[in-house]
């Protein structure tokens, strides 16, 4: 069955450094992959979508890469700030159709001032 | 409205009680999804609507769970005879229908259900 893996350990990073998160998946080739941010007590907020034919996508201080051979996406936050502290979820369109997404467990980032 | 609105924000139910959770999606978003999120986990799919049609309900964990969207806008997720394992955050999301590769969801803040 399809599986999405994100690091369960929180990433503690010094302010100003680049935070890098990994999302690995198995048993499927998604048409696109998405990243969301979730703060405690809130719903996830959509950040970026990258399609299977795109290698890299950027939005402000965020960068996402998508390697369909490795079945992996990397999510980078450059010049990290304490306000970037949150849980980041990756999501894939596993073969369900209907625009349905399957989510990873999320990876917490803590930016230390 | 500007975002997806869910109510109530918190619900405490006694075991065996029926509950109804409401979702008001973004106006014009024809796709609506319900997800269940346990503590420390990612959201798990429950069901999907396109307008008023429930196109996928394969994620509903049992026949105690029922969802509807009778007029293609507001949706209600109903859980009958609640059990402790139903305790979770229930998230509603809406999106534009897919075209060339999918769109991001807009989520509500969720309803935290605690069954005691």
PDB file of C-alpha atoms in Angstrom:
ATOM      1  CA  UNK A   1       0.000   0.000   0.000  1.00  0.00           C
ATOM      2  CA  UNK A   2       1.036   3.620  -0.404  1.00  0.00           C
ATOM      3  CA  UNK A   3       3.090   5.162   2.349  1.00  0.00           C
ATOM      4  CA  UNK A   4       4.234   8.723   3.117  1.00  0.00           C
ATOM      5  CA  UNK A   5       7.119   9.197   5.528  1.00  0.00           C
ATOM      6  CA  UNK A   6       8.167  12.332   7.330  1.00  0.00           C
ATOM      7  CA  UNK A   7      10.726  12.566  10.097  1.00  0.00           C
ATOM      8  CA  UNK A   8       9.003  12.144  13.443  1.00  0.00           C
ATOM      9  CA  UNK A   9      11.705  14.036  15.339  1.00  0.00           C
ATOM     10  CA  UNK A  10      11.319  17.780  15.696  1.00  0.00           C
ATOM     11  CA  UNK A  11      13.848  19.899  13.840  1.00  0.00           C
ATOM     12  CA  UNK A  12      15.411  22.536  16.096  1.00  0.00           C
ATOM     13  CA  UNK A  13      17.190  25.222  14.124  1.00  0.00           C
ATOM     14  CA  UNK A  14      18.852  28.520  14.857  1.00  0.00           C
ATOM     15  CA  UNK A  15      17.201  31.653  13.535  1.00  0.00           C
ATOM     16  CA  UNK A  16      18.630  32.677  10.162  1.00  0.00           C
ATOM     17  CA  UNK A  17      19.635  29.157   9.132  1.00  0.00           C
ATOM     18  CA  UNK A  18      17.938  27.014   6.478  1.00  0.00           C
ATOM     19  CA  UNK A  19      15.545  24.339   7.679  1.00  0.00           C
ATOM     20  CA  UNK A  20      15.231  21.283   5.419  1.00  0.00           C
ATOM     21  CA  UNK A  21      12.466  18.715   5.748  1.00  0.00           C
ATOM     22  CA  UNK A  22      12.114  15.432   3.877  1.00  0.00           C
ATOM     23  CA  UNK A  23       9.046  13.655   2.565  1.00  0.00           C
ATOM     24  CA  UNK A  24       9.497  10.140   1.181  1.00  0.00           C
ATOM     25  CA  UNK A  25       6.779   8.054  -0.419  1.00  0.00           C
ATOM     26  CA  UNK A  26       6.480   4.504  -1.710  1.00  0.00           C
ATOM     27  CA  UNK A  27       4.451   2.445  -4.114  1.00  0.00           C
ATOM     28  CA  UNK A  28       3.072   5.246  -6.196  1.00  0.00           C
ATOM     29  CA  UNK A  29       4.004   8.008  -8.632  1.00  0.00           C
ATOM     30  CA  UNK A  30       1.908  11.044  -7.700  1.00  0.00           C
ATOM     31  CA  UNK A  31       0.941  13.646 -10.267  1.00  0.00           C
ATOM     32  CA  UNK A  32       1.662  16.365  -7.705  1.00  0.00           C
ATOM     33  CA  UNK A  33       2.812  16.904  -4.164  1.00  0.00           C
ATOM     34  CA  UNK A  34       1.783  19.621  -1.742  1.00  0.00           C
ATOM     35  CA  UNK A  35       3.174  21.119   1.470  1.00  0.00           C
ATOM     36  CA  UNK A  36       1.074  22.547   4.281  1.00  0.00           C
ATOM     37  CA  UNK A  37       1.846  24.357   7.510  1.00  0.00           C
ATOM     38  CA  UNK A  38      -0.130  23.587  10.665  1.00  0.00           C
ATOM     39  CA  UNK A  39      -0.075  25.583  13.890  1.00  0.00           C
ATOM     40  CA  UNK A  40      -1.428  24.151  17.184  1.00  0.00           C
ATOM     41  CA  UNK A  41      -5.207  24.254  17.315  1.00  0.00           C
ATOM     42  CA  UNK A  42      -5.514  25.315  13.675  1.00  0.00           C
ATOM     43  CA  UNK A  43      -6.186  23.602  10.379  1.00  0.00           C
ATOM     44  CA  UNK A  44      -3.392  23.079   7.857  1.00  0.00           C
ATOM     45  CA  UNK A  45      -2.584  26.022   5.583  1.00  0.00           C
ATOM     46  CA  UNK A  46      -1.602  25.371   1.966  1.00  0.00           C
ATOM     47  CA  UNK A  47       1.908  26.548   1.074  1.00  0.00           C
ATOM     48  CA  UNK A  48       3.107  25.093  -2.214  1.00  0.00           C
ATOM     49  CA  UNK A  49       2.187  22.584  -4.910  1.00  0.00           C
ATOM     50  CA  UNK A  50       4.757  20.962  -7.207  1.00  0.00           C
ATOM     51  CA  UNK A  51       3.871  18.800 -10.187  1.00  0.00           C
ATOM     52  CA  UNK A  52       5.620  15.634 -11.297  1.00  0.00           C
ATOM     53  CA  UNK A  53       7.240  17.383 -14.250  1.00  0.00           C
ATOM     54  CA  UNK A  54       8.656  20.179 -12.078  1.00  0.00           C
ATOM     55  CA  UNK A  55      11.974  19.816 -10.292  1.00  0.00           C
ATOM     56  CA  UNK A  56      11.761  22.849  -8.071  1.00  0.00           C
ATOM     57  CA  UNK A  57       9.274  25.475  -6.913  1.00  0.00           C
ATOM     58  CA  UNK A  58       9.865  28.631  -4.903  1.00  0.00           C
ATOM     59  CA  UNK A  59       7.679  30.995  -2.949  1.00  0.00           C
ATOM     60  CA  UNK A  60       9.331  33.778  -0.977  1.00  0.00           C
ATOM     61  CA  UNK A  61      11.664  32.015   1.516  1.00  0.00           C
ATOM     62  CA  UNK A  62      10.270  28.565   0.732  1.00  0.00           C
ATOM     63  CA  UNK A  63      11.676  26.108  -1.780  1.00  0.00           C
ATOM     64  CA  UNK A  64      10.381  22.659  -2.669  1.00  0.00           C
ATOM     65  CA  UNK A  65      12.091  20.028  -4.790  1.00  0.00           C
ATOM     66  CA  UNK A  66      10.523  16.895  -6.211  1.00  0.00           C
ATOM     67  CA  UNK A  67      12.624  13.897  -7.249  1.00  0.00           C
ATOM     68  CA  UNK A  68      10.337  11.279  -8.790  1.00  0.00           C
ATOM     69  CA  UNK A  69      13.223   8.822  -9.166  1.00  0.00           C
ATOM     70  CA  UNK A  70      14.089   8.922  -5.476  1.00  0.00           C
ATOM     71  CA  UNK A  71      10.372   9.316  -4.605  1.00  0.00           C
ATOM     72  CA  UNK A  72      11.281  12.209  -2.380  1.00  0.00           C
ATOM     73  CA  UNK A  73      10.465  15.865  -1.833  1.00  0.00           C
ATOM     74  CA  UNK A  74      12.606  18.309   0.107  1.00  0.00           C
ATOM     75  CA  UNK A  75      11.118  21.406   1.722  1.00  0.00           C
ATOM     76  CA  UNK A  76      13.443  24.268   2.583  1.00  0.00           C
ATOM     77  CA  UNK A  77      12.823  27.355   4.686  1.00  0.00           C
ATOM     78  CA  UNK A  78      15.666  29.827   4.129  1.00  0.00           C
ATOM     79  CA  UNK A  79      16.594  32.554   6.620  1.00  0.00           C
ATOM     80  CA  UNK A  80      14.298  30.888   9.164  1.00  0.00           C
ATOM     81  CA  UNK A  81      12.476  33.011  11.721  1.00  0.00           C
ATOM     82  CA  UNK A  82      10.806  32.107  15.036  1.00  0.00           C
ATOM     83  CA  UNK A  83       7.450  32.709  13.314  1.00  0.00           C
ATOM     84  CA  UNK A  84       8.249  29.738  11.042  1.00  0.00           C
ATOM     85  CA  UNK A  85       7.932  27.406  14.047  1.00  0.00           C
ATOM     86  CA  UNK A  86       5.094  25.005  13.186  1.00  0.00           C
ATOM     87  CA  UNK A  87       4.400  21.496  11.905  1.00  0.00           C
ATOM     88  CA  UNK A  88       4.831  20.991   8.175  1.00  0.00           C
ATOM     89  CA  UNK A  89       2.816  18.321   6.354  1.00  0.00           C
ATOM     90  CA  UNK A  90       3.407  16.862   2.933  1.00  0.00           C
ATOM     91  CA  UNK A  91       0.482  15.530   0.938  1.00  0.00           C
ATOM     92  CA  UNK A  92       0.168  13.493  -2.238  1.00  0.00           C
ATOM     93  CA  UNK A  93      -2.626  12.672  -4.629  1.00  0.00           C
ATOM     94  CA  UNK A  94      -2.494   8.962  -4.170  1.00  0.00           C
ATOM     95  CA  UNK A  95      -4.455   7.177  -6.884  1.00  0.00           C
ATOM     96  CA  UNK A  96      -7.892   7.961  -5.561  1.00  0.00           C
ATOM     97  CA  UNK A  97      -8.931  10.569  -8.059  1.00  0.00           C
ATOM     98  CA  UNK A  98     -11.414  13.188  -6.913  1.00  0.00           C
ATOM     99  CA  UNK A  99      -8.613  15.571  -5.939  1.00  0.00           C
ATOM    100  CA  UNK A 100      -8.247  13.549  -2.734  1.00  0.00           C
ATOM    101  CA  UNK A 101      -4.993  13.936  -0.804  1.00  0.00           C
ATOM    102  CA  UNK A 102      -3.123  11.599   1.513  1.00  0.00           C
ATOM    103  CA  UNK A 103      -1.079  13.344   4.225  1.00  0.00           C
ATOM    104  CA  UNK A 104       2.105  12.461   6.041  1.00  0.00           C
ATOM    105  CA  UNK A 105       2.264  12.714   9.834  1.00  0.00           C
ATOM    106  CA  UNK A 106       4.053  16.039   9.682  1.00  0.00           C
ATOM    107  CA  UNK A 107       7.417  17.270  10.893  1.00  0.00           C
ATOM    108  CA  UNK A 108       7.707  19.899  13.613  1.00  0.00           C
ATOM    109  CA  UNK A 109      10.134  22.795  13.151  1.00  0.00           C
ATOM    110  CA  UNK A 110      11.284  24.903  16.085  1.00  0.00           C
ATOM    111  CA  UNK A 111      13.262  28.031  15.214  1.00  0.00           C
ATOM    112  CA  UNK A 112      15.369  29.205  18.126  1.00  0.00           C
ATOM    113  CA  UNK A 113      15.948  32.963  18.391  1.00  0.00           C
TER     114      UNK A 113
ATOM    115  CA  UNK B   1     -17.147  33.962   3.536  1.00  0.00           C
ATOM    116  CA  UNK B   2     -13.430  34.472   3.279  1.00  0.00           C
ATOM    117  CA  UNK B   3     -12.476  31.122   4.757  1.00  0.00           C
ATOM    118  CA  UNK B   4     -13.833  27.722   5.745  1.00  0.00           C
ATOM    119  CA  UNK B   5     -15.866  27.962   8.919  1.00  0.00           C
ATOM    120  CA  UNK B   6     -16.453  25.020  11.262  1.00  0.00           C
ATOM    121  CA  UNK B   7     -18.649  24.778  14.313  1.00  0.00           C
ATOM    122  CA  UNK B   8     -18.550  24.042  17.104  1.00  0.00           C
ATOM    123  CA  UNK B   9     -14.835  24.503  17.785  1.00  0.00           C
ATOM    124  CA  UNK B  10     -14.994  22.116  20.717  1.00  0.00           C
ATOM    125  CA  UNK B  11     -17.484  19.390  21.520  1.00  0.00           C
ATOM    126  CA  UNK B  12     -17.547  17.103  24.530  1.00  0.00           C
ATOM    127  CA  UNK B  13     -19.911  14.168  24.130  1.00  0.00           C
ATOM    128  CA  UNK B  14     -20.820  11.373  26.479  1.00  0.00           C
ATOM    129  CA  UNK B  15     -20.237   7.922  25.069  1.00  0.00           C
ATOM    130  CA  UNK B  16     -23.287   6.865  23.122  1.00  0.00           C
ATOM    131  CA  UNK B  17     -24.398  10.393  22.324  1.00  0.00           C
ATOM    132  CA  UNK B  18     -24.974  11.559  18.732  1.00  0.00           C
ATOM    133  CA  UNK B  19     -23.071  14.613  17.488  1.00  0.00           C
ATOM    134  CA  UNK B  20     -23.307  16.851  14.420  1.00  0.00           C
ATOM    135  CA  UNK B  21     -20.390  18.892  13.131  1.00  0.00           C
ATOM    136  CA  UNK B  22     -20.930  21.714  10.670  1.00  0.00           C
ATOM    137  CA  UNK B  23     -18.765  23.015   7.848  1.00  0.00           C
ATOM    138  CA  UNK B  24     -19.319  26.187   5.827  1.00  0.00           C
ATOM    139  CA  UNK B  25     -16.943  26.079   2.827  1.00  0.00           C
ATOM    140  CA  UNK B  26     -15.629  28.959   0.753  1.00  0.00           C
ATOM    141  CA  UNK B  27     -18.319  30.278  -1.561  1.00  0.00           C
ATOM    142  CA  UNK B  28     -17.859  28.865  -5.052  1.00  0.00           C
ATOM    143  CA  UNK B  29     -15.733  25.912  -3.974  1.00  0.00           C
ATOM    144  CA  UNK B  30     -17.551  22.885  -5.315  1.00  0.00           C
ATOM    145  CA  UNK B  31     -15.268  20.300  -3.677  1.00  0.00           C
ATOM    146  CA  UNK B  32     -15.586  19.625   0.048  1.00  0.00           C
ATOM    147  CA  UNK B  33     -13.638  17.135   2.130  1.00  0.00           C
ATOM    148  CA  UNK B  34     -13.813  15.849   5.681  1.00  0.00           C
ATOM    149  CA  UNK B  35     -10.669  14.630   7.406  1.00  0.00           C
ATOM    150  CA  UNK B  36     -10.033  13.188  10.844  1.00  0.00           C
ATOM    151  CA  UNK B  37      -6.825  14.084  12.670  1.00  0.00           C
ATOM    152  CA  UNK B  38      -5.693  12.194  15.765  1.00  0.00           C
ATOM    153  CA  UNK B  39      -3.120  13.751  18.074  1.00  0.00           C
ATOM    154  CA  UNK B  40       0.346  13.699  16.531  1.00  0.00           C
ATOM    155  CA  UNK B  41      -0.903  12.321  13.228  1.00  0.00           C
ATOM    156  CA  UNK B  42      -1.622  13.747   9.825  1.00  0.00           C
ATOM    157  CA  UNK B  43      -5.181  14.232   8.605  1.00  0.00           C
ATOM    158  CA  UNK B  44      -6.907  11.037   7.439  1.00  0.00           C
ATOM    159  CA  UNK B  45      -9.486  11.201   4.659  1.00  0.00           C
ATOM    160  CA  UNK B  46     -13.102  10.520   5.559  1.00  0.00           C
ATOM    161  CA  UNK B  47     -15.303  11.622   2.675  1.00  0.00           C
ATOM    162  CA  UNK B  48     -15.540  13.870  -0.404  1.00  0.00           C
ATOM    163  CA  UNK B  49     -18.359  15.856  -2.001  1.00  0.00           C
ATOM    164  CA  UNK B  50     -18.566  17.521  -5.357  1.00  0.00           C
ATOM    165  CA  UNK B  51     -21.462  19.927  -5.023  1.00  0.00           C
ATOM    166  CA  UNK B  52     -24.187  17.894  -3.315  1.00  0.00           C
ATOM    167  CA  UNK B  53     -22.947  14.533  -4.578  1.00  0.00           C
ATOM    168  CA  UNK B  54     -20.954  12.401  -2.163  1.00  0.00           C
ATOM    169  CA  UNK B  55     -18.456  10.877  -4.574  1.00  0.00           C
ATOM    170  CA  UNK B  56     -16.246   9.068  -2.095  1.00  0.00           C
ATOM    171  CA  UNK B  57     -17.051   7.893   1.399  1.00  0.00           C
ATOM    172  CA  UNK B  58     -14.487   5.153   1.591  1.00  0.00           C
ATOM    173  CA  UNK B  59     -12.688   6.730   4.560  1.00  0.00           C
ATOM    174  CA  UNK B  60     -15.658   6.710   6.923  1.00  0.00           C
ATOM    175  CA  UNK B  61     -14.587   4.317   9.691  1.00  0.00           C
ATOM    176  CA  UNK B  62     -17.998   2.796  10.372  1.00  0.00           C
ATOM    177  CA  UNK B  63     -21.673   3.100   9.570  1.00  0.00           C
ATOM    178  CA  UNK B  64     -21.997   5.347  12.621  1.00  0.00           C
ATOM    179  CA  UNK B  65     -20.458   8.108  10.518  1.00  0.00           C
ATOM    180  CA  UNK B  66     -22.643   9.921   8.044  1.00  0.00           C
ATOM    181  CA  UNK B  67     -22.060  13.094   6.025  1.00  0.00           C
ATOM    182  CA  UNK B  68     -24.321  15.212   3.881  1.00  0.00           C
ATOM    183  CA  UNK B  69     -24.248  18.360   1.800  1.00  0.00           C
ATOM    184  CA  UNK B  70     -27.845  18.677   0.598  1.00  0.00           C
ATOM    185  CA  UNK B  71     -27.595  21.996  -1.250  1.00  0.00           C
ATOM    186  CA  UNK B  72     -23.994  21.835  -2.339  1.00  0.00           C
ATOM    187  CA  UNK B  73     -22.735  24.353   0.214  1.00  0.00           C
ATOM    188  CA  UNK B  74     -22.892  23.692   3.973  1.00  0.00           C
ATOM    189  CA  UNK B  75     -21.979  20.160   5.026  1.00  0.00           C
ATOM    190  CA  UNK B  76     -22.695  18.239   8.205  1.00  0.00           C
ATOM    191  CA  UNK B  77     -20.741  15.291   9.551  1.00  0.00           C
ATOM    192  CA  UNK B  78     -22.831  13.230  11.940  1.00  0.00           C
ATOM    193  CA  UNK B  79     -21.488  10.611  14.301  1.00  0.00           C
ATOM    194  CA  UNK B  80     -24.007   8.345  15.979  1.00  0.00           C
ATOM    195  CA  UNK B  81     -23.483   6.551  19.284  1.00  0.00           C
ATOM    196  CA  UNK B  82     -20.076   8.129  19.791  1.00  0.00           C
ATOM    197  CA  UNK B  83     -17.266   6.012  21.199  1.00  0.00           C
ATOM    198  CA  UNK B  84     -13.997   7.030  22.816  1.00  0.00           C
ATOM    199  CA  UNK B  85     -11.994   6.174  19.711  1.00  0.00           C
ATOM    200  CA  UNK B  86     -13.949   8.862  17.853  1.00  0.00           C
ATOM    201  CA  UNK B  87     -12.105  11.519  19.877  1.00  0.00           C
ATOM    202  CA  UNK B  88     -10.114  13.545  17.374  1.00  0.00           C
ATOM    203  CA  UNK B  89     -10.082  16.816  15.481  1.00  0.00           C
ATOM    204  CA  UNK B  90     -12.446  16.795  12.516  1.00  0.00           C
ATOM    205  CA  UNK B  91     -11.254  19.034   9.710  1.00  0.00           C
ATOM    206  CA  UNK B  92     -13.253  20.289   6.789  1.00  0.00           C
ATOM    207  CA  UNK B  93     -11.567  21.552   3.629  1.00  0.00           C
ATOM    208  CA  UNK B  94     -12.796  22.985   0.375  1.00  0.00           C
ATOM    209  CA  UNK B  95     -11.107  23.447  -2.975  1.00  0.00           C
ATOM    210  CA  UNK B  96     -11.766  24.275  -6.579  1.00  0.00           C
ATOM    211  CA  UNK B  97     -12.303  21.146  -8.651  1.00  0.00           C
ATOM    212  CA  UNK B  98      -9.168  19.634 -10.173  1.00  0.00           C
ATOM    213  CA  UNK B  99      -8.092  20.670 -13.615  1.00  0.00           C
ATOM    214  CA  UNK B 100      -4.526  20.129 -14.753  1.00  0.00           C
ATOM    215  CA  UNK B 101      -2.973  18.956 -11.561  1.00  0.00           C
ATOM    216  CA  UNK B 102      -4.839  19.763  -8.450  1.00  0.00           C
ATOM    217  CA  UNK B 103      -5.252  22.711  -6.145  1.00  0.00           C
ATOM    218  CA  UNK B 104      -4.425  23.321  -2.542  1.00  0.00           C
ATOM    219  CA  UNK B 105      -7.126  22.814   0.011  1.00  0.00           C
ATOM    220  CA  UNK B 106      -8.395  25.540   2.303  1.00  0.00           C
ATOM    221  CA  UNK B 107      -9.008  24.025   5.713  1.00  0.00           C
ATOM    222  CA  UNK B 108     -11.177  25.192   8.543  1.00  0.00           C
ATOM    223  CA  UNK B 109      -9.833  25.299  12.094  1.00  0.00           C
ATOM    224  CA  UNK B 110     -11.541  22.026  12.906  1.00  0.00           C
ATOM    225  CA  UNK B 111     -13.845  20.709  15.596  1.00  0.00           C
ATOM    226  CA  UNK B 112     -12.117  18.999  18.504  1.00  0.00           C
ATOM    227  CA  UNK B 113     -14.378  16.161  19.629  1.00  0.00           C
ATOM    228  CA  UNK B 114     -13.776  14.562  23.013  1.00  0.00           C
ATOM    229  CA  UNK B 115     -15.861  11.542  23.938  1.00  0.00           C
ATOM    230  CA  UNK B 116     -15.976  10.846  27.670  1.00  0.00           C
TER     231      UNK B 116
END
